């Protein structure tokens, strides 16, 4: 996510993996994801990006 004053832009969709609460890797694109899941993740990320952009 690239967040600027003009708003967010999704750069890519990925998935962070953890083992025992510790970072264990990152996968992009999201593995075993449906188009609907990717669309929903993008919508949520865009909403968060818009919120952040609104707060500078």
GROMACS .gro file of N, CA and C in nm:
model
  168
    1UNK      N    1   0.085  -0.116   0.000
    1UNK     CA    2   0.000   0.000   0.000
    1UNK      C    3   0.089   0.122   0.000
    2UNK      N    4   0.064   0.209  -0.094
    2UNK     CA    5   0.131   0.338  -0.101
    2UNK      C    6   0.027   0.442  -0.061
    3UNK      N    7   0.049   0.509   0.052
    3UNK     CA    8  -0.049   0.606   0.101
    3UNK      C    9   0.010   0.746   0.088
    4UNK      N   10  -0.061   0.829   0.015
    4UNK     CA   11  -0.020   0.968  -0.003
    4UNK      C   12  -0.136   1.059   0.035
    5UNK      N   13  -0.113   1.189   0.033
    5UNK     CA   14  -0.219   1.283   0.067
    5UNK      C   15  -0.338   1.270  -0.027
    6UNK      N   16  -0.312   1.227  -0.150
    6UNK     CA   17  -0.419   1.211  -0.249
    6UNK      C   18  -0.498   1.082  -0.230
    7UNK      N   19  -0.450   0.994  -0.142
    7UNK     CA   20  -0.519   0.868  -0.115
    7UNK      C   21  -0.429   0.748  -0.133
    8UNK      N   22  -0.483   0.628  -0.109
    8UNK     CA   23  -0.403   0.505  -0.116
    8UNK      C   24  -0.397   0.447  -0.257
    9UNK      N   25  -0.292   0.368  -0.278
    9UNK     CA   26  -0.279   0.292  -0.402
    9UNK      C   27  -0.226   0.154  -0.364
   10UNK      N   28  -0.299   0.050  -0.401
   10UNK     CA   29  -0.257  -0.087  -0.371
   10UNK      C   30  -0.142  -0.124  -0.463
   11UNK      N   31  -0.031  -0.164  -0.404
   11UNK     CA   32   0.088  -0.201  -0.482
   11UNK      C   33   0.086  -0.351  -0.514
   12UNK      N   34   0.048  -0.433  -0.418
   12UNK     CA   35   0.037  -0.577  -0.436
   12UNK      C   36  -0.040  -0.634  -0.318
   13UNK      N   37  -0.083  -0.756  -0.331
   13UNK     CA   38  -0.157  -0.823  -0.225
   13UNK      C   39  -0.074  -0.942  -0.179
   14UNK      N   40  -0.046  -0.950  -0.050
   14UNK     CA   41   0.038  -1.057   0.001
   14UNK      C   42  -0.011  -1.110   0.135
   15UNK      N   43   0.062  -1.207   0.184
   15UNK     CA   44   0.024  -1.276   0.307
   15UNK      C   45   0.148  -1.296   0.393
   16UNK      N   46   0.144  -1.243   0.517
   16UNK     CA   47   0.254  -1.262   0.610
   16UNK      C   48   0.231  -1.390   0.689
   17UNK      N   49   0.334  -1.472   0.701
   17UNK     CA   50   0.325  -1.595   0.779
   17UNK      C   51   0.402  -1.578   0.910
   18UNK      N   52   0.348  -1.637   1.015
   18UNK     CA   53   0.416  -1.639   1.145
   18UNK      C   54   0.415  -1.780   1.200
   19UNK      N   55   0.516  -1.811   1.279
   19UNK     CA   56   0.524  -1.937   1.351
   19UNK      C   57   0.554  -1.904   1.495
   20UNK      N   58   0.467  -1.945   1.585
   20UNK     CA   59   0.487  -1.916   1.727
   20UNK      C   60   0.496  -1.767   1.756
   21UNK      N   61   0.423  -1.686   1.678
   21UNK     CA   62   0.422  -1.543   1.698
   21UNK      C   63   0.540  -1.468   1.637
   22UNK      N   64   0.627  -1.542   1.566
   22UNK     CA   65   0.744  -1.478   1.504
   22UNK      C   66   0.729  -1.480   1.352
   23UNK      N   67   0.774  -1.373   1.288
   23UNK     CA   68   0.770  -1.361   1.143
   23UNK      C   69   0.843  -1.479   1.079
   24UNK      N   70   0.777  -1.540   0.979
   24UNK     CA   71   0.833  -1.660   0.917
   24UNK      C   72   0.832  -1.652   0.764
   25UNK      N   73   0.794  -1.539   0.709
   25UNK     CA   74   0.796  -1.526   0.564
   25UNK      C   75   0.677  -1.450   0.512
   26UNK      N   76   0.685  -1.415   0.384
   26UNK     CA   77   0.581  -1.337   0.319
   26UNK      C   78   0.557  -1.393   0.181
   27UNK      N   79   0.432  -1.411   0.144
   27UNK     CA   80   0.397  -1.465   0.014
   27UNK      C   81   0.313  -1.366  -0.064
   28UNK      N   82   0.349  -1.343  -0.188
   28UNK     CA   83   0.273  -1.258  -0.276
   28UNK      C   84   0.284  -1.314  -0.417
   29UNK      N   85   0.173  -1.341  -0.480
   29UNK     CA   86   0.036  -1.314  -0.436
   29UNK      C   87  -0.008  -1.410  -0.326
   30UNK      N   88  -0.121  -1.379  -0.266
   30UNK     CA   89  -0.174  -1.462  -0.158
   30UNK      C   90  -0.196  -1.603  -0.209
   31UNK      N   91  -0.143  -1.701  -0.135
   31UNK     CA   92  -0.159  -1.841  -0.174
   31UNK      C   93  -0.302  -1.888  -0.147
   32UNK      N   94  -0.350  -1.974  -0.232
   32UNK     CA   95  -0.483  -2.035  -0.216
   32UNK      C   96  -0.592  -1.931  -0.194
   33UNK      N   97  -0.584  -1.822  -0.266
   33UNK     CA   98  -0.682  -1.715  -0.251
   33UNK      C   99  -0.776  -1.714  -0.370
   34UNK      N  100  -0.899  -1.680  -0.343
   34UNK     CA  101  -0.996  -1.663  -0.451
   34UNK      C  102  -0.997  -1.517  -0.493
   35UNK      N  103  -1.053  -1.489  -0.608
   35UNK     CA  104  -1.065  -1.350  -0.652
   35UNK      C  105  -1.148  -1.269  -0.552
   36UNK      N  106  -1.250  -1.332  -0.494
   36UNK     CA  107  -1.335  -1.262  -0.396
   36UNK      C  108  -1.254  -1.223  -0.272
   37UNK      N  109  -1.165  -1.313  -0.227
   37UNK     CA  110  -1.082  -1.284  -0.111
   37UNK      C  111  -0.986  -1.170  -0.141
   38UNK      N  112  -0.922  -1.174  -0.257
   38UNK     CA  113  -0.830  -1.068  -0.296
   38UNK      C  114  -0.903  -0.935  -0.306
   39UNK      N  115  -1.024  -0.936  -0.362
   39UNK     CA  116  -1.103  -0.814  -0.374
   39UNK      C  117  -1.136  -0.758  -0.235
   40UNK      N  118  -1.176  -0.846  -0.143
   40UNK     CA  119  -1.210  -0.801  -0.007
   40UNK      C  120  -1.088  -0.744   0.065
   41UNK      N  121  -0.973  -0.812   0.053
   41UNK     CA  122  -0.851  -0.761   0.115
   41UNK      C  123  -0.814  -0.624   0.059
   42UNK      N  124  -0.830  -0.607  -0.071
   42UNK     CA  125  -0.800  -0.479  -0.135
   42UNK      C  126  -0.894  -0.370  -0.085
   43UNK      N  127  -1.021  -0.404  -0.066
   43UNK     CA  128  -1.119  -0.306  -0.016
   43UNK      C  129  -1.083  -0.263   0.126
   44UNK      N  130  -1.048  -0.358   0.212
   44UNK     CA  131  -1.011  -0.327   0.350
   44UNK      C  132  -0.883  -0.244   0.355
   45UNK      N  133  -0.784  -0.282   0.274
   45UNK     CA  134  -0.658  -0.208   0.271
   45UNK      C  135  -0.681  -0.066   0.219
   46UNK      N  136  -0.766  -0.051   0.120
   46UNK     CA  137  -0.796   0.081   0.066
   46UNK      C  138  -0.868   0.168   0.169
   47UNK      N  139  -0.958   0.108   0.245
   47UNK     CA  140  -1.027   0.182   0.350
   47UNK      C  141  -0.928   0.230   0.456
   48UNK      N  142  -0.837   0.143   0.496
   48UNK     CA  143  -0.735   0.182   0.594
   48UNK      C  144  -0.644   0.289   0.535
   49UNK      N  145  -0.603   0.272   0.410
   49UNK     CA  146  -0.519   0.372   0.345
   49UNK      C  147  -0.586   0.507   0.336
   50UNK      N  148  -0.717   0.510   0.307
   50UNK     CA  149  -0.790   0.636   0.302
   50UNK      C  150  -0.795   0.702   0.439
   51UNK      N  151  -0.813   0.621   0.542
   51UNK     CA  152  -0.813   0.672   0.680
   51UNK      C  153  -0.678   0.733   0.713
   52UNK      N  154  -0.570   0.662   0.681
   52UNK     CA  155  -0.436   0.712   0.710
   52UNK      C  156  -0.407   0.839   0.630
   53UNK      N  157  -0.447   0.841   0.502
   53UNK     CA  158  -0.423   0.959   0.419
   53UNK      C  159  -0.497   1.080   0.475
   54UNK      N  160  -0.615   1.056   0.530
   54UNK     CA  161  -0.693   1.164   0.589
   54UNK      C  162  -0.631   1.225   0.714
   55UNK      N  163  -0.538   1.150   0.774
   55UNK     CA  164  -0.470   1.197   0.895
   55UNK      C  165  -0.326   1.239   0.868
   56UNK      N  166  -0.294   1.252   0.739
   56UNK     CA  167  -0.160   1.300   0.701
   56UNK      C  168  -0.055   1.197   0.715
   0.00000   0.00000   0.00000
